[in-house]
PDB file of N, CA and C in Angstrom:
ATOM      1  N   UNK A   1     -24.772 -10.875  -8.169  1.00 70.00           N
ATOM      2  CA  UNK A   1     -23.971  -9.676  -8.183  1.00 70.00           C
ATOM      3  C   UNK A   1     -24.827  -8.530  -8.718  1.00 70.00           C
ATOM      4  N   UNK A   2     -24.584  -7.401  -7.695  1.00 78.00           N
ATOM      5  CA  UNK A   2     -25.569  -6.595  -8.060  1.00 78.00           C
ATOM      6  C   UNK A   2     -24.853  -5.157  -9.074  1.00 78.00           C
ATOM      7  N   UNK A   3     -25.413  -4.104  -9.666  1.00 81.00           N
ATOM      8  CA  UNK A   3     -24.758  -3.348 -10.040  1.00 81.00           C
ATOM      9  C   UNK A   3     -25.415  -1.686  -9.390  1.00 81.00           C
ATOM     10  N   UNK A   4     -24.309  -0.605  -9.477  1.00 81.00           N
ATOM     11  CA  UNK A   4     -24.566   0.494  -9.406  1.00 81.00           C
ATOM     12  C   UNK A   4     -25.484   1.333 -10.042  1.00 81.00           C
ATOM     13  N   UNK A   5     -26.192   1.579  -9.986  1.00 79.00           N
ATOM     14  CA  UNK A   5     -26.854   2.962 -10.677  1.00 79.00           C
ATOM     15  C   UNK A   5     -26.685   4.048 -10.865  1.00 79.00           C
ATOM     16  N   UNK A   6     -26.009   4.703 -11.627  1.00 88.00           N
ATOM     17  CA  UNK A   6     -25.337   6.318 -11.310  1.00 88.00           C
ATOM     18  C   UNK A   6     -25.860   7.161 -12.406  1.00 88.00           C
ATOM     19  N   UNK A   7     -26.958   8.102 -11.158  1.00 83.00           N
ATOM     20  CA  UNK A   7     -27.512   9.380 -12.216  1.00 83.00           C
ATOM     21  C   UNK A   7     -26.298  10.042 -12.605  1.00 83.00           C
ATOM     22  N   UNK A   8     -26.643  10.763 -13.842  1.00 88.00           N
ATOM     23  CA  UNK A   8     -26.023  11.652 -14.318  1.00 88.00           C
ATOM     24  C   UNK A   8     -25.404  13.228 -13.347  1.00 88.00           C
ATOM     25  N   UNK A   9     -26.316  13.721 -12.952  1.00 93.00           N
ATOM     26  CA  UNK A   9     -25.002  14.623 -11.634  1.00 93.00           C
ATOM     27  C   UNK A   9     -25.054  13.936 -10.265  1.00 93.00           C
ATOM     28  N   UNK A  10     -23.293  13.825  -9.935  1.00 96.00           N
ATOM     29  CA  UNK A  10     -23.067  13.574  -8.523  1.00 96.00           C
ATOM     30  C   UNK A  10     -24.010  14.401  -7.410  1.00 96.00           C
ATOM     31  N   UNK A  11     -24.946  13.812  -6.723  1.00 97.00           N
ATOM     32  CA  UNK A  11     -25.625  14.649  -5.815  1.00 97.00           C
ATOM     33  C   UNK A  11     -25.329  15.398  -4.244  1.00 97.00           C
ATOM     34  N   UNK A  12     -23.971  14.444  -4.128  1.00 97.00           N
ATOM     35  CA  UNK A  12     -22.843  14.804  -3.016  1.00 97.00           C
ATOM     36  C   UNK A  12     -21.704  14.452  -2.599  1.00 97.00           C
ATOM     37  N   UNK A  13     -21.167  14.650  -1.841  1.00 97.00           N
ATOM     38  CA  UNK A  13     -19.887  14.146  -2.267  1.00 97.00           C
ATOM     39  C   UNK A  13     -19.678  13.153  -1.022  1.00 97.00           C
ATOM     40  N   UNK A  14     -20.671  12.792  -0.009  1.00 97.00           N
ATOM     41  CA  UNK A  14     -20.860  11.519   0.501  1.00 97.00           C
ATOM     42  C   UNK A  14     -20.896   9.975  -0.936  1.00 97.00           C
ATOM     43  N   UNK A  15     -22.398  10.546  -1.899  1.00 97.00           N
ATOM     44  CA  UNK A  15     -22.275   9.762  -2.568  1.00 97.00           C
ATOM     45  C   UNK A  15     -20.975   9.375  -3.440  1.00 97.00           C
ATOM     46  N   UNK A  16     -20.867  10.401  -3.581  1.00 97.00           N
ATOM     47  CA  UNK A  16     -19.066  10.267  -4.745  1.00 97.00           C
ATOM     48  C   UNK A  16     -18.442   9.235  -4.358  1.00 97.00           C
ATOM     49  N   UNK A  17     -17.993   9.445  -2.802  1.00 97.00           N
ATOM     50  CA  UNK A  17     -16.863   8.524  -2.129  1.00 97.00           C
ATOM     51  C   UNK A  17     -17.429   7.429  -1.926  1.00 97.00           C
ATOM     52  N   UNK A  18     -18.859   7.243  -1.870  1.00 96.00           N
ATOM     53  CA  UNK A  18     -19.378   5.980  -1.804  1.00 96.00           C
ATOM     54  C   UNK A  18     -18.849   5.457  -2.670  1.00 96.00           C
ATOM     55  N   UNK A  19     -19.805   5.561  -3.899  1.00 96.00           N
ATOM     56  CA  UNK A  19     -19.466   4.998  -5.409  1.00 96.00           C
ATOM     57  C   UNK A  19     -17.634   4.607  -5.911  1.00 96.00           C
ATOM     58  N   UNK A  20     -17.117   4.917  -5.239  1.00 95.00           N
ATOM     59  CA  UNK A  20     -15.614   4.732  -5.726  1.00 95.00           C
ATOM     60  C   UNK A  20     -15.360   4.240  -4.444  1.00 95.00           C
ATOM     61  N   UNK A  21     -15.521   3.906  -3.507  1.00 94.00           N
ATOM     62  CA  UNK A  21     -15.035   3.351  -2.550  1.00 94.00           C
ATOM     63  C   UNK A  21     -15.571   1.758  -2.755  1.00 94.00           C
ATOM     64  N   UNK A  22     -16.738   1.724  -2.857  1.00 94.00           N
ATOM     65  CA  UNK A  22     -17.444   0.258  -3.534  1.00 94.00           C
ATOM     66  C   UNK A  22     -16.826   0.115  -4.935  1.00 94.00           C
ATOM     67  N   UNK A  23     -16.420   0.880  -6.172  1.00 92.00           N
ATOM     68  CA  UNK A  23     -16.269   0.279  -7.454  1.00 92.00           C
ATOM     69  C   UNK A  23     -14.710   0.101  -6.874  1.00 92.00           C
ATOM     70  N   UNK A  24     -13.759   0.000  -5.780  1.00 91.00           N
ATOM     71  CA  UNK A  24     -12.438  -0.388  -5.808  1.00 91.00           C
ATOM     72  C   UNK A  24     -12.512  -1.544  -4.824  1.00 91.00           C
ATOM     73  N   UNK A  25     -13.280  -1.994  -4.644  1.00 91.00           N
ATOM     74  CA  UNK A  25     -13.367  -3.501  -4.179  1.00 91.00           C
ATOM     75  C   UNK A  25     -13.851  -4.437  -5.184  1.00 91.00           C
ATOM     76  N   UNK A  26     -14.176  -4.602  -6.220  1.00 88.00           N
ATOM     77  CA  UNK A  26     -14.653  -5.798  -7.153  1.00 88.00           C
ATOM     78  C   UNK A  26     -15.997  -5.946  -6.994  1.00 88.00           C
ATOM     79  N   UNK A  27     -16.272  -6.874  -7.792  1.00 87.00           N
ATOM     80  CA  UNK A  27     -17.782  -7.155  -8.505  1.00 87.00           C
ATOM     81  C   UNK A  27     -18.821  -7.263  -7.342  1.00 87.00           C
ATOM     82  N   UNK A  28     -18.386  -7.820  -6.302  1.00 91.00           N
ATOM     83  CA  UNK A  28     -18.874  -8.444  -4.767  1.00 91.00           C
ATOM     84  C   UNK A  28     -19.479  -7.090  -4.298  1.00 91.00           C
ATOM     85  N   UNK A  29     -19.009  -6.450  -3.921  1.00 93.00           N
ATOM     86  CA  UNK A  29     -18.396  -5.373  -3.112  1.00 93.00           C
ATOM     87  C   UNK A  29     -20.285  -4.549  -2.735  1.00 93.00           C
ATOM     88  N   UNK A  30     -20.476  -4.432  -3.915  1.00 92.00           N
ATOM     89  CA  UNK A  30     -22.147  -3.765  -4.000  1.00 92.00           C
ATOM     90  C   UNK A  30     -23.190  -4.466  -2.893  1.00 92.00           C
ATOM     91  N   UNK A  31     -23.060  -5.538  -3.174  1.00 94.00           N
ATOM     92  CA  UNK A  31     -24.048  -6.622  -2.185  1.00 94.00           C
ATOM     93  C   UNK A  31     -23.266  -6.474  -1.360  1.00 94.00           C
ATOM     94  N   UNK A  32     -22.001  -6.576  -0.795  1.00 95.00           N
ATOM     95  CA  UNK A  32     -21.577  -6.725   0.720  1.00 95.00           C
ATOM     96  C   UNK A  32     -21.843  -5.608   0.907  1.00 95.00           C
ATOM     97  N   UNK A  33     -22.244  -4.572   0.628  1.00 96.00           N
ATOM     98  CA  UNK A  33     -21.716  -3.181   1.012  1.00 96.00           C
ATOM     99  C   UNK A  33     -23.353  -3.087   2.027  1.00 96.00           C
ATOM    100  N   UNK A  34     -24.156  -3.713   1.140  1.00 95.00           N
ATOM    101  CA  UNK A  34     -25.662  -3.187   1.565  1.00 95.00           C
ATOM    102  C   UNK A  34     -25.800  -3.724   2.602  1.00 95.00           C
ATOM    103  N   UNK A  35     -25.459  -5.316   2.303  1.00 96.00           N
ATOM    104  CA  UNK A  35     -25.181  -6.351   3.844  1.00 96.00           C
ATOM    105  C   UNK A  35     -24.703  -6.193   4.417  1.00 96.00           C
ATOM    106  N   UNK A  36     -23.189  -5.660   4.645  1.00 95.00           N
ATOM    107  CA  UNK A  36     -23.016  -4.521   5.942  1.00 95.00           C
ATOM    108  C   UNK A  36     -23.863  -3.948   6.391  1.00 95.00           C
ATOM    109  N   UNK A  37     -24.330  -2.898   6.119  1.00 94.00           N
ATOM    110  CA  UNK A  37     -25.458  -2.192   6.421  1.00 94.00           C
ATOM    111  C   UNK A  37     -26.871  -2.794   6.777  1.00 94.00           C
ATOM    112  N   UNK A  38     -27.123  -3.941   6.253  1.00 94.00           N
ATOM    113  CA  UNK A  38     -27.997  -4.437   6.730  1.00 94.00           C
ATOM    114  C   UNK A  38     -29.517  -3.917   6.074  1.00 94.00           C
ATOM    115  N   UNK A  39     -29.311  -3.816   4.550  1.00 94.00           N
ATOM    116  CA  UNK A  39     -30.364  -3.292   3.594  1.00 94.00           C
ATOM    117  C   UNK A  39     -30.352  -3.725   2.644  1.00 94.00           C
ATOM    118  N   UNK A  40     -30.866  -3.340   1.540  1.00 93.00           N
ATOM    119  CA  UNK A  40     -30.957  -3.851  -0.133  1.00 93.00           C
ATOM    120  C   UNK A  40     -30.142  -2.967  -0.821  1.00 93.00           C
ATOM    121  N   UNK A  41     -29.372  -3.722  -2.231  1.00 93.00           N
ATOM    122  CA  UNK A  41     -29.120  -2.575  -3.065  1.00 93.00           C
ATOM    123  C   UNK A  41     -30.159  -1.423  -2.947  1.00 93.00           C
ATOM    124  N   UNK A  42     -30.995  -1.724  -3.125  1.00 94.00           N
ATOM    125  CA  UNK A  42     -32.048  -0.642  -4.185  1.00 94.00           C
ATOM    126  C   UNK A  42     -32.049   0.813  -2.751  1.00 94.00           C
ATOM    127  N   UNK A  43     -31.764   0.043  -1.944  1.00 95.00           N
ATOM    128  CA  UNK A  43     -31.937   1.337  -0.764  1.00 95.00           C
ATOM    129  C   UNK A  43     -30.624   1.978  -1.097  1.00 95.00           C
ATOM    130  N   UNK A  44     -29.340   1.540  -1.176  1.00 95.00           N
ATOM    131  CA  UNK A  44     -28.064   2.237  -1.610  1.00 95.00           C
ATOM    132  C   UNK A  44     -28.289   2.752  -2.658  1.00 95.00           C
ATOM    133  N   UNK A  45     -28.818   2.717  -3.469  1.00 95.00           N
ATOM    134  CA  UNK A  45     -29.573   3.084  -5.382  1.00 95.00           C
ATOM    135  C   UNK A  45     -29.641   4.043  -4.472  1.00 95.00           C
ATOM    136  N   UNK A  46     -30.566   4.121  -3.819  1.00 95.00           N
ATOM    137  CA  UNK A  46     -31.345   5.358  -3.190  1.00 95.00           C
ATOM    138  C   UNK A  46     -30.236   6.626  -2.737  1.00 95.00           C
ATOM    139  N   UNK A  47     -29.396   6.234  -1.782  1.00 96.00           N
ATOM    140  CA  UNK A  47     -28.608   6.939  -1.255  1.00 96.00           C
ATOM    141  C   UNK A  47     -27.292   7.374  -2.172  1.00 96.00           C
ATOM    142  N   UNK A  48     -27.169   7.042  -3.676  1.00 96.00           N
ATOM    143  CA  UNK A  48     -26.369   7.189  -4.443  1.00 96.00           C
ATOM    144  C   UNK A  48     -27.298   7.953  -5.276  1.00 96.00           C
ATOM    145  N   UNK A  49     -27.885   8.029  -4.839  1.00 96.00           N
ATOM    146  CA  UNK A  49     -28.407   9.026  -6.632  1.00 96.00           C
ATOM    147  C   UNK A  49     -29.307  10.291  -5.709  1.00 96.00           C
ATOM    148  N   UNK A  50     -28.633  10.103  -4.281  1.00 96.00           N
ATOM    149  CA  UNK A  50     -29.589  11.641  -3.575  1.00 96.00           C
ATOM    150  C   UNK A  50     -31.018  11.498  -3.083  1.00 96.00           C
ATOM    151  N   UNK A  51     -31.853  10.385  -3.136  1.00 96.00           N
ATOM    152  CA  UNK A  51     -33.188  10.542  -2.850  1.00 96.00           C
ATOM    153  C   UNK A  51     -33.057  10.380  -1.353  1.00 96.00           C
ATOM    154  N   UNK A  52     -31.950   9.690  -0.845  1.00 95.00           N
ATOM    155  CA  UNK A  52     -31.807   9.369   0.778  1.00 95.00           C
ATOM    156  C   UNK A  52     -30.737  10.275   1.407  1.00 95.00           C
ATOM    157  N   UNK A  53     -30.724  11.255   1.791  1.00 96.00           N
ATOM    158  CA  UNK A  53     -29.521  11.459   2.486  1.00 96.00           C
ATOM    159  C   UNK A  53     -29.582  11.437   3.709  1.00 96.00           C
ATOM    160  N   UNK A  54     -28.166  10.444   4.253  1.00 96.00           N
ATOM    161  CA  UNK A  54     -28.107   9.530   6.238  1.00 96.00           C
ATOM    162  C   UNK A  54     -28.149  11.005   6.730  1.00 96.00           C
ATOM    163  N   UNK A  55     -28.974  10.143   7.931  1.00 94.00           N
ATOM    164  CA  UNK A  55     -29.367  10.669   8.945  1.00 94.00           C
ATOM    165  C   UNK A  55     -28.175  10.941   9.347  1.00 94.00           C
ATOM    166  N   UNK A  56     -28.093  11.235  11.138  1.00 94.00           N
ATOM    167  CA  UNK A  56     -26.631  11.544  11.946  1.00 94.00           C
ATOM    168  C   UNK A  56     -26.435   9.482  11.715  1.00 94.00           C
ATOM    169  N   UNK A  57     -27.213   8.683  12.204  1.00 94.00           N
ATOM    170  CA  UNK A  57     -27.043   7.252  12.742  1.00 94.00           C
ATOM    171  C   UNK A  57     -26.564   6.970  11.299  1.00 94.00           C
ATOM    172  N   UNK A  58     -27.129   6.790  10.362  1.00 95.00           N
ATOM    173  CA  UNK A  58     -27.276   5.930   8.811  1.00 95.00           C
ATOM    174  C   UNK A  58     -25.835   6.856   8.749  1.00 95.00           C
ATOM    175  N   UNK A  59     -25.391   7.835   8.412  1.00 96.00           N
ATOM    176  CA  UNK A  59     -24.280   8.766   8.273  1.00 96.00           C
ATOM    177  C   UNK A  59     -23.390   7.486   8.654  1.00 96.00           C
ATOM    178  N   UNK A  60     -23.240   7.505  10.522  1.00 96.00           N
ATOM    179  CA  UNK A  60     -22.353   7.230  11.276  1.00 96.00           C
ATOM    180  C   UNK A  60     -22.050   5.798  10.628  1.00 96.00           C
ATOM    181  N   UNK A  61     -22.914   4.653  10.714  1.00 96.00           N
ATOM    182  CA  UNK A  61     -22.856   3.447  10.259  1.00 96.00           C
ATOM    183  C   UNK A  61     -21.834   3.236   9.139  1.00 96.00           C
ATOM    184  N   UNK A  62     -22.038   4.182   7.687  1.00 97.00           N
ATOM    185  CA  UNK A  62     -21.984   3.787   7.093  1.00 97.00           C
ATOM    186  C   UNK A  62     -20.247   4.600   6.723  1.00 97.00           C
ATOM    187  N   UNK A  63     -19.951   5.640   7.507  1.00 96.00           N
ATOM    188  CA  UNK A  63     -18.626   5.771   7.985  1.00 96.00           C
ATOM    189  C   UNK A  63     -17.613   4.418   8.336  1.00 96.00           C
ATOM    190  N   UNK A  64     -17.991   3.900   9.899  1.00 95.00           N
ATOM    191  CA  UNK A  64     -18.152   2.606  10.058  1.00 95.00           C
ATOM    192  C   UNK A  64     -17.651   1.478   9.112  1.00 95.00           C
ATOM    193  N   UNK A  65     -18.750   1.455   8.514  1.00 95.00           N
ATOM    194  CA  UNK A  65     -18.223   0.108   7.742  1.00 95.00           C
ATOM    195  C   UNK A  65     -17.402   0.217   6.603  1.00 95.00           C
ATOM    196  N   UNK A  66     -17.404   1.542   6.235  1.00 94.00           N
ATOM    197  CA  UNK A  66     -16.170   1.790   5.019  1.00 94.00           C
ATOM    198  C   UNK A  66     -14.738   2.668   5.858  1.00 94.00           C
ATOM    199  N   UNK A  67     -14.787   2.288   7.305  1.00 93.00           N
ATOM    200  CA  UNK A  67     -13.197   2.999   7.373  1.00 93.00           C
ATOM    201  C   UNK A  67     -13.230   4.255   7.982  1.00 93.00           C
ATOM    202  N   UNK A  68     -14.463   4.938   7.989  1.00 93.00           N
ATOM    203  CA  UNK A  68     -14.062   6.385   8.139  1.00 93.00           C
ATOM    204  C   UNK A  68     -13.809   6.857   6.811  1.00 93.00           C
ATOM    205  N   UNK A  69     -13.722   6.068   5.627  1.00 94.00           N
ATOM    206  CA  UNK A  69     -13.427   6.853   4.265  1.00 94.00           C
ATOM    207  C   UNK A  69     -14.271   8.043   3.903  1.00 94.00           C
ATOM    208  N   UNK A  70     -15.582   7.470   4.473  1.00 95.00           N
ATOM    209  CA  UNK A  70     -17.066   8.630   4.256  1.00 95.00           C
ATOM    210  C   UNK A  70     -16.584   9.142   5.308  1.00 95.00           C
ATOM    211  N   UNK A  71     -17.108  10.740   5.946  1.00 95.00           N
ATOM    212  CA  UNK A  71     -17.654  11.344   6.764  1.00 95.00           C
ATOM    213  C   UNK A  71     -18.842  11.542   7.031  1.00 95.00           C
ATOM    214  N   UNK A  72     -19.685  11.866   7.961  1.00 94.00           N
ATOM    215  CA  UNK A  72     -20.873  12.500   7.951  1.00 94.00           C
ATOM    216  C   UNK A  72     -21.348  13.773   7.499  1.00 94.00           C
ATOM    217  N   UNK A  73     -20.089  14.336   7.328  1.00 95.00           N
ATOM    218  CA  UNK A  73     -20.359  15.689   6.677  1.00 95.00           C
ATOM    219  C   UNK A  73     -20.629  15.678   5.163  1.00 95.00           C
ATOM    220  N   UNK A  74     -19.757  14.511   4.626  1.00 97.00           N
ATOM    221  CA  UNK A  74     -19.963  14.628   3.769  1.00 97.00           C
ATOM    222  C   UNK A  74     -21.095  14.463   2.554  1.00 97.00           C
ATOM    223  N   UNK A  75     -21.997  14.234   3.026  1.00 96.00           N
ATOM    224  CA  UNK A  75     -23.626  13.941   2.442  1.00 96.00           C
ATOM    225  C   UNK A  75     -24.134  15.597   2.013  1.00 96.00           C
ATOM    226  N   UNK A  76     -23.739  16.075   3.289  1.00 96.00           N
ATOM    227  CA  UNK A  76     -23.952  17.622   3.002  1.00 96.00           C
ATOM    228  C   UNK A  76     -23.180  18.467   2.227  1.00 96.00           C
ATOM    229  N   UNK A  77     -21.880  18.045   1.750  1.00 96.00           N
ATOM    230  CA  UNK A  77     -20.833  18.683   1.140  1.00 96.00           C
ATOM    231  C   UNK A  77     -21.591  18.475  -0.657  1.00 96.00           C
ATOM    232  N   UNK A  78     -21.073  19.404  -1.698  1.00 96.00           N
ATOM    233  CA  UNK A  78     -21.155  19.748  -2.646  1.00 96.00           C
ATOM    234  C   UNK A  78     -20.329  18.200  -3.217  1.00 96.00           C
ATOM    235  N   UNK A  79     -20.782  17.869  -4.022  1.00 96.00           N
ATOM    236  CA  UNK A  79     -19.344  17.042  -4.568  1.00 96.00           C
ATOM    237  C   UNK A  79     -18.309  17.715  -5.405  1.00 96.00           C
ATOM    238  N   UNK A  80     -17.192  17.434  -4.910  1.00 94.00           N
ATOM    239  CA  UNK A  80     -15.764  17.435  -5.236  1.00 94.00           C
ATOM    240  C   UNK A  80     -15.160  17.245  -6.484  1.00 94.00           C
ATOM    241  N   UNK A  81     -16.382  16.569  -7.887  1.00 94.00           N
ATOM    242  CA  UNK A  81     -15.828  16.096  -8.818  1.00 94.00           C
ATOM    243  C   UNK A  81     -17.020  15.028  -9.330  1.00 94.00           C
ATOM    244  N   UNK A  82     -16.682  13.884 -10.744  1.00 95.00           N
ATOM    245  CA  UNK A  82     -17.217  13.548 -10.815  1.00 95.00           C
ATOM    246  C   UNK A  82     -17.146  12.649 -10.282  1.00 95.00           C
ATOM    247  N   UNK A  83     -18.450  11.336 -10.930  1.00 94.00           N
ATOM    248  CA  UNK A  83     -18.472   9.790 -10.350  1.00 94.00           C
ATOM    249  C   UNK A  83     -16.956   9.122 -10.952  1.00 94.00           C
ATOM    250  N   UNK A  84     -16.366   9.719 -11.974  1.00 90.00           N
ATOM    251  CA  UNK A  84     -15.284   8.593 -12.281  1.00 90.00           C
ATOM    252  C   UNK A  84     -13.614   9.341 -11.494  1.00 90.00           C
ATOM    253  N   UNK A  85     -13.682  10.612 -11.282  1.00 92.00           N
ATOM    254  CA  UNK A  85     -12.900  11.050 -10.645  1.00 92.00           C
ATOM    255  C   UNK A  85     -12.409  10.726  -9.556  1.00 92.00           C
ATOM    256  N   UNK A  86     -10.564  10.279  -9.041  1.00 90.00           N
ATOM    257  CA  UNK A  86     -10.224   9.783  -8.001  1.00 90.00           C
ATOM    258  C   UNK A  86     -10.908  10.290  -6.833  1.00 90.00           C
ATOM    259  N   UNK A  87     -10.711   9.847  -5.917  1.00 91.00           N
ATOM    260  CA  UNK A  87     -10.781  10.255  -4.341  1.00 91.00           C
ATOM    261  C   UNK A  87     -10.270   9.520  -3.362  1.00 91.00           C
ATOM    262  N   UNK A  88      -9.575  11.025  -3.069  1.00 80.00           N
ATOM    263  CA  UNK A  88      -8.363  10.369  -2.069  1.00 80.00           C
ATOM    264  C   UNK A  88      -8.573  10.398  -0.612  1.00 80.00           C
ATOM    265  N   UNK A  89      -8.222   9.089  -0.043  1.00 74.00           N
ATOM    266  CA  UNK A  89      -8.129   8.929   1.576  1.00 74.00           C
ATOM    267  C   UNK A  89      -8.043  10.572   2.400  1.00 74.00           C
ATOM    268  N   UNK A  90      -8.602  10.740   3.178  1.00 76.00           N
ATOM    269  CA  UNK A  90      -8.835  11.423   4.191  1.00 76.00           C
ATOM    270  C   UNK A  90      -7.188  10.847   5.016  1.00 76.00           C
ATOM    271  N   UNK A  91      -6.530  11.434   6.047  1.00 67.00           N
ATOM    272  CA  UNK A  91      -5.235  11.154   7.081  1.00 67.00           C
ATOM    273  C   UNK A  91      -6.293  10.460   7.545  1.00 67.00           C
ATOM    274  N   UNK A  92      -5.457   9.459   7.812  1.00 51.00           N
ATOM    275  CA  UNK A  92      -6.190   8.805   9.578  1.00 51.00           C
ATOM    276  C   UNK A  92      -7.329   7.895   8.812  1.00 51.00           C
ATOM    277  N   UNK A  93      -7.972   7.844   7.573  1.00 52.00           N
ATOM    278  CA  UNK A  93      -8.774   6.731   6.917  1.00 52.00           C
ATOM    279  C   UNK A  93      -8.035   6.061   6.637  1.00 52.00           C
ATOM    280  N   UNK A  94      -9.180   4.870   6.051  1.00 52.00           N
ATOM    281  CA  UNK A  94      -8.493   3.703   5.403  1.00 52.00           C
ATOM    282  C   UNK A  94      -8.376   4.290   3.566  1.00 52.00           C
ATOM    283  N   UNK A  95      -7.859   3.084   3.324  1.00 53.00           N
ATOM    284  CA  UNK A  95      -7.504   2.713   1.658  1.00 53.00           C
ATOM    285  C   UNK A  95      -8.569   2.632   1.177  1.00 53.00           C
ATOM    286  N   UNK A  96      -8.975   2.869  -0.003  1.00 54.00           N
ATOM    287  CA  UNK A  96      -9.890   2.211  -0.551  1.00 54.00           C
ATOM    288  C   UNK A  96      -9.878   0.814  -0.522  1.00 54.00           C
ATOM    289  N   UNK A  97      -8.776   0.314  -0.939  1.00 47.00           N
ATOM    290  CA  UNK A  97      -9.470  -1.556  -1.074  1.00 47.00           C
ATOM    291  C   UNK A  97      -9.527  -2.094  -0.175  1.00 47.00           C
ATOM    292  N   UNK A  98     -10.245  -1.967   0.910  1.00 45.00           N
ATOM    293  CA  UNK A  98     -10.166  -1.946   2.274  1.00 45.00           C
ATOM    294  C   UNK A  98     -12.078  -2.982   1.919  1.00 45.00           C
ATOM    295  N   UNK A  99     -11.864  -4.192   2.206  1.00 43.00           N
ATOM    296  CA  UNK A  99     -13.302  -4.667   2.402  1.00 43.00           C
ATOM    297  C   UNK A  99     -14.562  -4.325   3.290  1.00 43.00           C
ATOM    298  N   UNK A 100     -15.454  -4.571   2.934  1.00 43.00           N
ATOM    299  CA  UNK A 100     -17.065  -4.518   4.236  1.00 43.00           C
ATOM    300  C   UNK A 100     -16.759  -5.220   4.891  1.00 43.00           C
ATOM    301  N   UNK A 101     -16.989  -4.945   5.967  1.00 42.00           N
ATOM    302  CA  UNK A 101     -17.131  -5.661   7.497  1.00 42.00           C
ATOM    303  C   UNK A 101     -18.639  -6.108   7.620  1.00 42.00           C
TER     304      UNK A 101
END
C-alpha cells in the first residue's frame, strides 16, 4: 500500500480532485489508481504535486478511469481550495467512492 505525497500548495485543481477522489476510496485506492493508468505511484507523486501536467491523452485517460470526476480542463484551472477541502461531483459525474477500473 502505497501513500500520497502532498506538497504544501495545491498546484491545480486537476490535482485537488485527484487527491480526494483517491483519499475516498481507502488505503488500496493509490496503487489501483496508478494501475489503472498503467504507471507507478511515483509518476502520480509527479502529477500531484505539479511537476507533470496531462497532456490532451494522459488528461483524457485519467478522466476515464475516475468517472469524468477530473476534467481536462482542469489541470489548467487554478485550484478551487485546499488538499483537505470537499469537492463536489460535477452533474453528469460519478461519486467519489466510485472505484478504478
Amino acid at each position: 500500500m502505497s501513500r500520497m505525497h502532498l506538497i504544501a500548495t495545491v498546484p491545480n485543481e486537476g490535482a485537488r480532485r485527484l487527491a480526494w477522489w483517491i483519499g475516498q476510496l481507502g488505503p488500496d485506492a493509490y496503487d489501483a489508481f496508478a494501475a489503472a493508468m498503467g504507471s507507478h505511484v511515483s509518476f502520480v507523486d509527479r502529477i500531484l504535486a505539479g511537476e507533470i501536467v496531462p497532456a490532451a491523452h494522459l488528461a483524457q485517460r485519467i478522466g476515464a478511469v475516475t468517472s469524468d470526476f477530473i476534467d481536462r480542463r482542469d489541470w489548467r484551472r487554478p485550484a478551487a481550495g485546499g488538499w483537505f477541502d470537499p469537492v463536489a461531483p460535477r452533474d453528469g459525474s460519478a461519486r467519489c467512492g466510485r472505484r478504478a477500473a
